[in-house]
Protein backbone atom coordinates (compact mmCIF):
# COMPACT_ATOMS: atom_id res chain seq x y z
CA UNK A 1 0.00 0.00 0.00
CA UNK A 2 2.86 2.35 0.81
CA UNK A 3 4.55 1.70 -2.54
CA UNK A 4 1.29 2.38 -4.40
CA UNK A 5 0.94 5.69 -2.56
CA UNK A 6 4.52 6.65 -3.50
CA UNK A 7 3.93 5.74 -7.16
CA UNK A 8 0.71 7.77 -7.28
CA UNK A 9 2.36 10.80 -5.64
CA UNK A 10 5.32 10.67 -8.05
CA UNK A 11 2.92 10.32 -11.00
CA UNK A 12 0.89 13.34 -9.90
CA UNK A 13 4.07 15.35 -9.34
CA UNK A 14 5.30 14.43 -12.84
CA UNK A 15 1.97 15.42 -14.41
CA UNK A 16 1.95 18.72 -12.53
CA UNK A 17 5.56 19.40 -13.53
CA UNK A 18 4.72 18.62 -17.17
CA UNK A 19 1.78 21.05 -17.09
CA UNK A 20 3.68 23.87 -15.40
CA UNK A 21 6.74 23.58 -17.65
CA UNK A 22 7.37 25.75 -20.66
CA UNK A 23 7.59 23.92 -24.00
CA UNK A 24 9.34 25.21 -27.09
CA UNK A 25 7.76 24.27 -30.42
CA UNK A 26 9.82 24.73 -33.58
CA UNK A 27 8.02 24.60 -36.93
CA UNK A 28 10.07 24.62 -40.13
CA UNK A 29 8.66 24.60 -43.66
CA UNK A 30 11.01 24.44 -46.64
CA UNK A 31 9.82 24.68 -50.22
CA UNK A 32 12.41 24.03 -52.88
CA UNK A 33 11.79 23.18 -56.51
CA UNK A 34 8.15 22.17 -56.07
CA UNK A 35 8.86 19.96 -53.06
CA UNK A 36 7.63 21.01 -49.62
CA UNK A 37 9.05 19.60 -46.40
CA UNK A 38 7.51 20.26 -43.01
CA UNK A 39 9.26 19.58 -39.72
CA UNK A 40 8.03 20.03 -36.16
CA UNK A 41 10.06 19.70 -33.00
CA UNK A 42 9.08 20.02 -29.34
CA UNK A 43 11.65 20.82 -26.68
CA UNK A 44 11.33 20.71 -22.91
CA UNK A 45 14.14 22.41 -20.99
CA UNK A 46 16.36 22.40 -24.11
CA UNK A 47 15.86 18.64 -24.56
CA UNK A 48 14.18 17.50 -27.76
CA UNK A 49 11.23 15.31 -26.80
CA UNK A 50 9.55 15.08 -30.21
CA UNK A 51 10.64 15.46 -33.81
CA UNK A 52 8.42 14.74 -36.75
CA UNK A 53 8.99 15.33 -40.46
CA UNK A 54 6.42 15.37 -43.23
CA UNK A 55 7.52 15.32 -46.83
CA UNK A 56 5.74 16.87 -49.79
CA UNK A 57 3.71 14.08 -51.49
CA UNK A 58 1.16 13.57 -48.75
CA UNK A 59 -1.97 11.49 -49.06
CA UNK A 60 -4.96 12.90 -50.87
CA UNK A 61 -8.12 13.30 -48.81
CA UNK A 62 -11.05 11.27 -50.12
CA UNK A 63 -13.86 13.83 -50.20
CA UNK A 64 -16.48 11.12 -50.73
CA UNK A 65 -15.54 9.53 -47.41
CA UNK A 66 -16.50 12.69 -45.50
CA UNK A 67 -19.94 12.54 -43.96
CA UNK A 68 -21.87 15.77 -44.67
CA UNK A 69 -24.47 15.04 -41.98
CA UNK A 70 -21.77 14.63 -39.31
CA UNK A 71 -20.05 17.82 -40.45
CA UNK A 72 -23.34 19.76 -40.26
CA UNK A 73 -23.96 18.39 -36.79
CA UNK A 74 -20.49 19.44 -35.61
CA UNK A 75 -20.95 22.95 -37.00
CA UNK A 76 -24.31 23.26 -35.23
CA UNK A 77 -22.76 22.12 -31.97
CA UNK A 78 -19.82 24.49 -32.47
CA UNK A 79 -22.26 27.36 -33.05
CA UNK A 80 -24.03 26.57 -29.77
CA UNK A 81 -20.69 26.39 -27.95
CA UNK A 82 -19.13 29.42 -29.66
CA UNK A 83 -18.79 31.40 -26.43
CA UNK A 84 -16.91 28.56 -24.76
CA UNK A 85 -14.77 27.96 -27.86
CA UNK A 86 -13.79 31.64 -27.87
CA UNK A 87 -12.83 31.41 -24.17
CA UNK A 88 -10.67 28.38 -24.91
CA UNK A 89 -9.12 30.01 -27.98
CA UNK A 90 -8.36 33.19 -26.03
CA UNK A 91 -6.68 31.13 -23.31
CA UNK A 92 -4.62 29.13 -25.81
CA UNK A 93 -3.46 32.28 -27.61
CA UNK A 94 -2.51 33.96 -24.32
CA UNK A 95 -0.37 30.96 -23.35
CA UNK A 96 1.67 31.12 -26.60
CA UNK A 97 4.64 33.43 -27.10
CA UNK A 98 6.39 33.88 -30.44
CA UNK A 99 10.11 33.68 -29.80
CA UNK A 100 11.22 33.92 -33.41
CA UNK A 101 9.71 34.04 -36.88
CA UNK A 102 11.94 33.93 -39.91
CA UNK A 103 10.70 33.97 -43.49
CA UNK A 104 13.07 33.80 -46.46
CA UNK A 105 11.36 33.68 -49.82
CA UNK A 106 12.52 33.67 -53.43
CA UNK A 107 9.57 34.81 -55.52
CA UNK A 108 9.23 33.82 -59.17
CA UNK A 109 5.91 33.73 -61.01
CA UNK A 110 7.00 33.70 -64.63
CA UNK A 111 5.61 37.21 -65.09
CA UNK A 112 7.91 40.08 -64.15
CA UNK A 113 5.12 42.42 -63.02
CA UNK A 114 3.47 39.79 -60.79
CA UNK A 115 6.84 38.88 -59.30
CA UNK A 116 7.55 42.55 -58.56
CA UNK A 117 4.11 43.10 -57.00
CA UNK A 118 4.33 40.07 -54.70
CA UNK A 119 7.90 40.95 -53.72
CA UNK A 120 6.81 44.53 -53.01
CA UNK A 121 4.05 43.30 -50.70
CA UNK A 122 6.54 41.12 -48.85
CA UNK A 123 8.99 44.03 -48.55
CA UNK A 124 6.18 46.17 -47.13
CA UNK A 125 5.38 43.47 -44.59
CA UNK A 126 9.09 43.28 -43.78
CA UNK A 127 9.24 47.04 -43.21
CA UNK A 128 6.17 46.95 -40.97
CA UNK A 129 7.69 44.23 -38.79
CA UNK A 130 11.25 45.61 -38.79
CA UNK A 131 10.81 47.14 -35.32
CA UNK A 132 10.03 43.70 -33.88
CA UNK A 133 13.34 42.09 -33.07
CA UNK A 134 12.09 38.50 -33.22
CA UNK A 135 10.44 38.69 -36.67
CA UNK A 136 12.52 38.73 -39.84
CA UNK A 137 11.12 38.65 -43.37
CA UNK A 138 13.39 38.55 -46.42
CA UNK A 139 12.08 38.42 -49.99
CA UNK A 140 14.16 38.17 -53.15
CA UNK A 141 12.64 38.46 -56.63
CA UNK A 142 13.57 35.77 -59.16
CA UNK A 143 12.43 37.02 -62.55
CA UNK A 144 13.65 33.91 -64.39
CA UNK A 145 11.87 31.29 -62.31
CA UNK A 146 8.25 30.17 -62.26
CA UNK A 147 8.34 28.88 -58.69
CA UNK A 148 8.13 30.35 -55.20
CA UNK A 149 10.77 28.81 -52.96
CA UNK A 150 11.64 29.61 -49.42
CA UNK A 151 11.92 28.72 -45.79
CA UNK A 152 9.69 29.57 -42.83
CA UNK A 153 10.90 29.00 -39.29
CA UNK A 154 8.62 29.62 -36.33
CA UNK A 155 9.66 29.13 -32.73
CA UNK A 156 6.96 29.30 -30.06
CA UNK A 157 6.89 28.81 -26.32
CA UNK A 158 3.77 27.27 -24.84
CA UNK A 159 2.68 27.00 -21.22
CA UNK A 160 -0.05 24.30 -21.20
CA UNK A 161 -1.37 24.59 -17.62
CA UNK A 162 -3.95 27.34 -18.13
CA UNK A 163 -5.45 25.91 -21.40
CA UNK A 164 -5.73 22.45 -19.82
CA UNK A 165 -7.48 23.91 -16.77
CA UNK A 166 -9.87 25.98 -18.92
CA UNK A 167 -10.60 22.97 -21.16
CA UNK A 168 -11.35 20.87 -18.08
CA UNK A 169 -13.64 23.55 -16.64
CA UNK A 170 -15.43 23.96 -19.98
CA UNK A 171 -16.24 20.26 -20.01
CA UNK A 172 -18.70 21.07 -17.21
CA UNK A 173 -20.73 23.13 -19.72
CA UNK A 174 -23.22 21.07 -21.73
CA UNK A 175 -22.78 22.77 -25.16
CA UNK A 176 -19.00 22.39 -25.02
CA UNK A 177 -19.22 18.81 -23.76
CA UNK A 178 -21.66 17.97 -26.60
CA UNK A 179 -19.22 19.44 -29.11
CA UNK A 180 -16.29 17.41 -27.77
CA UNK A 181 -18.35 14.22 -27.70
CA UNK A 182 -19.52 14.92 -31.28
CA UNK A 183 -15.99 14.53 -32.63
CA UNK A 184 -16.26 10.78 -31.99
CA UNK A 185 -18.43 10.50 -35.11
CA UNK A 186 -15.45 11.15 -37.35
Coordinates of C-alpha atoms in Angstrom, one line a residue:
X1 CA 0.0 0.0 0.0
X2 CA 2.9 2.4 0.8
X3 CA 4.5 1.7 -2.5
X4 CA 1.3 2.4 -4.4
X5 CA 0.9 5.7 -2.6
X6 CA 4.5 6.6 -3.5
X7 CA 3.9 5.7 -7.2
X8 CA 0.7 7.8 -7.3
X9 CA 2.4 10.8 -5.6
X10 CA 5.3 10.7 -8.1
X11 CA 2.9 10.3 -11.0
X12 CA 0.9 13.3 -9.9
X13 CA 4.1 15.4 -9.3
X14 CA 5.3 14.4 -12.8
X15 CA 2.0 15.4 -14.4
X16 CA 2.0 18.7 -12.5
X17 CA 5.6 19.4 -13.5
X18 CA 4.7 18.6 -17.2
X19 CA 1.8 21.0 -17.1
X20 CA 3.7 23.9 -15.4
X21 CA 6.7 23.6 -17.6
X22 CA 7.4 25.8 -20.7
X23 CA 7.6 23.9 -24.0
X24 CA 9.3 25.2 -27.1
X25 CA 7.8 24.3 -30.4
X26 CA 9.8 24.7 -33.6
X27 CA 8.0 24.6 -36.9
X28 CA 10.1 24.6 -40.1
X29 CA 8.7 24.6 -43.7
X30 CA 11.0 24.4 -46.6
X31 CA 9.8 24.7 -50.2
X32 CA 12.4 24.0 -52.9
X33 CA 11.8 23.2 -56.5
X34 CA 8.2 22.2 -56.1
X35 CA 8.9 20.0 -53.1
X36 CA 7.6 21.0 -49.6
X37 CA 9.1 19.6 -46.4
X38 CA 7.5 20.3 -43.0
X39 CA 9.3 19.6 -39.7
X40 CA 8.0 20.0 -36.2
X41 CA 10.1 19.7 -33.0
X42 CA 9.1 20.0 -29.3
X43 CA 11.7 20.8 -26.7
X44 CA 11.3 20.7 -22.9
X45 CA 14.1 22.4 -21.0
X46 CA 16.4 22.4 -24.1
X47 CA 15.9 18.6 -24.6
X48 CA 14.2 17.5 -27.8
X49 CA 11.2 15.3 -26.8
X50 CA 9.5 15.1 -30.2
X51 CA 10.6 15.5 -33.8
X52 CA 8.4 14.7 -36.7
X53 CA 9.0 15.3 -40.5
X54 CA 6.4 15.4 -43.2
X55 CA 7.5 15.3 -46.8
X56 CA 5.7 16.9 -49.8
X57 CA 3.7 14.1 -51.5
X58 CA 1.2 13.6 -48.7
X59 CA -2.0 11.5 -49.1
X60 CA -5.0 12.9 -50.9
X61 CA -8.1 13.3 -48.8
X62 CA -11.0 11.3 -50.1
X63 CA -13.9 13.8 -50.2
X64 CA -16.5 11.1 -50.7
X65 CA -15.5 9.5 -47.4
X66 CA -16.5 12.7 -45.5
X67 CA -19.9 12.5 -44.0
X68 CA -21.9 15.8 -44.7
X69 CA -24.5 15.0 -42.0
X70 CA -21.8 14.6 -39.3
X71 CA -20.0 17.8 -40.4
X72 CA -23.3 19.8 -40.3
X73 CA -24.0 18.4 -36.8
X74 CA -20.5 19.4 -35.6
X75 CA -21.0 23.0 -37.0
X76 CA -24.3 23.3 -35.2
X77 CA -22.8 22.1 -32.0
X78 CA -19.8 24.5 -32.5
X79 CA -22.3 27.4 -33.0
X80 CA -24.0 26.6 -29.8
X81 CA -20.7 26.4 -27.9
X82 CA -19.1 29.4 -29.7
X83 CA -18.8 31.4 -26.4
X84 CA -16.9 28.6 -24.8
X85 CA -14.8 28.0 -27.9
X86 CA -13.8 31.6 -27.9
X87 CA -12.8 31.4 -24.2
X88 CA -10.7 28.4 -24.9
X89 CA -9.1 30.0 -28.0
X90 CA -8.4 33.2 -26.0
X91 CA -6.7 31.1 -23.3
X92 CA -4.6 29.1 -25.8
X93 CA -3.5 32.3 -27.6
X94 CA -2.5 34.0 -24.3
X95 CA -0.4 31.0 -23.4
X96 CA 1.7 31.1 -26.6
X97 CA 4.6 33.4 -27.1
X98 CA 6.4 33.9 -30.4
X99 CA 10.1 33.7 -29.8
X100 CA 11.2 33.9 -33.4
X101 CA 9.7 34.0 -36.9
X102 CA 11.9 33.9 -39.9
X103 CA 10.7 34.0 -43.5
X104 CA 13.1 33.8 -46.5
X105 CA 11.4 33.7 -49.8
X106 CA 12.5 33.7 -53.4
X107 CA 9.6 34.8 -55.5
X108 CA 9.2 33.8 -59.2
X109 CA 5.9 33.7 -61.0
X110 CA 7.0 33.7 -64.6
X111 CA 5.6 37.2 -65.1
X112 CA 7.9 40.1 -64.1
X113 CA 5.1 42.4 -63.0
X114 CA 3.5 39.8 -60.8
X115 CA 6.8 38.9 -59.3
X116 CA 7.5 42.6 -58.6
X117 CA 4.1 43.1 -57.0
X118 CA 4.3 40.1 -54.7
X119 CA 7.9 40.9 -53.7
X120 CA 6.8 44.5 -53.0
X121 CA 4.1 43.3 -50.7
X122 CA 6.5 41.1 -48.8
X123 CA 9.0 44.0 -48.6
X124 CA 6.2 46.2 -47.1
X125 CA 5.4 43.5 -44.6
X126 CA 9.1 43.3 -43.8
X127 CA 9.2 47.0 -43.2
X128 CA 6.2 47.0 -41.0
X129 CA 7.7 44.2 -38.8
X130 CA 11.2 45.6 -38.8
X131 CA 10.8 47.1 -35.3
X132 CA 10.0 43.7 -33.9
X133 CA 13.3 42.1 -33.1
X134 CA 12.1 38.5 -33.2
X135 CA 10.4 38.7 -36.7
X136 CA 12.5 38.7 -39.8
X137 CA 11.1 38.7 -43.4
X138 CA 13.4 38.5 -46.4
X139 CA 12.1 38.4 -50.0
X140 CA 14.2 38.2 -53.2
X141 CA 12.6 38.5 -56.6
X142 CA 13.6 35.8 -59.2
X143 CA 12.4 37.0 -62.6
X144 CA 13.7 33.9 -64.4
X145 CA 11.9 31.3 -62.3
X146 CA 8.2 30.2 -62.3
X147 CA 8.3 28.9 -58.7
X148 CA 8.1 30.3 -55.2
X149 CA 10.8 28.8 -53.0
X150 CA 11.6 29.6 -49.4
X151 CA 11.9 28.7 -45.8
X152 CA 9.7 29.6 -42.8
X153 CA 10.9 29.0 -39.3
X154 CA 8.6 29.6 -36.3
X155 CA 9.7 29.1 -32.7
X156 CA 7.0 29.3 -30.1
X157 CA 6.9 28.8 -26.3
X158 CA 3.8 27.3 -24.8
X159 CA 2.7 27.0 -21.2
X160 CA -0.1 24.3 -21.2
X161 CA -1.4 24.6 -17.6
X162 CA -4.0 27.3 -18.1
X163 CA -5.4 25.9 -21.4
X164 CA -5.7 22.5 -19.8
X165 CA -7.5 23.9 -16.8
X166 CA -9.9 26.0 -18.9
X167 CA -10.6 23.0 -21.2
X168 CA -11.4 20.9 -18.1
X169 CA -13.6 23.6 -16.6
X170 CA -15.4 24.0 -20.0
X171 CA -16.2 20.3 -20.0
X172 CA -18.7 21.1 -17.2
X173 CA -20.7 23.1 -19.7
X174 CA -23.2 21.1 -21.7
X175 CA -22.8 22.8 -25.2
X176 CA -19.0 22.4 -25.0
X177 CA -19.2 18.8 -23.8
X178 CA -21.7 18.0 -26.6
X179 CA -19.2 19.4 -29.1
X180 CA -16.3 17.4 -27.8
X181 CA -18.4 14.2 -27.7
X182 CA -19.5 14.9 -31.3
X183 CA -16.0 14.5 -32.6
X184 CA -16.3 10.8 -32.0
X185 CA -18.4 10.5 -35.1
X186 CA -15.4 11.1 -37.4

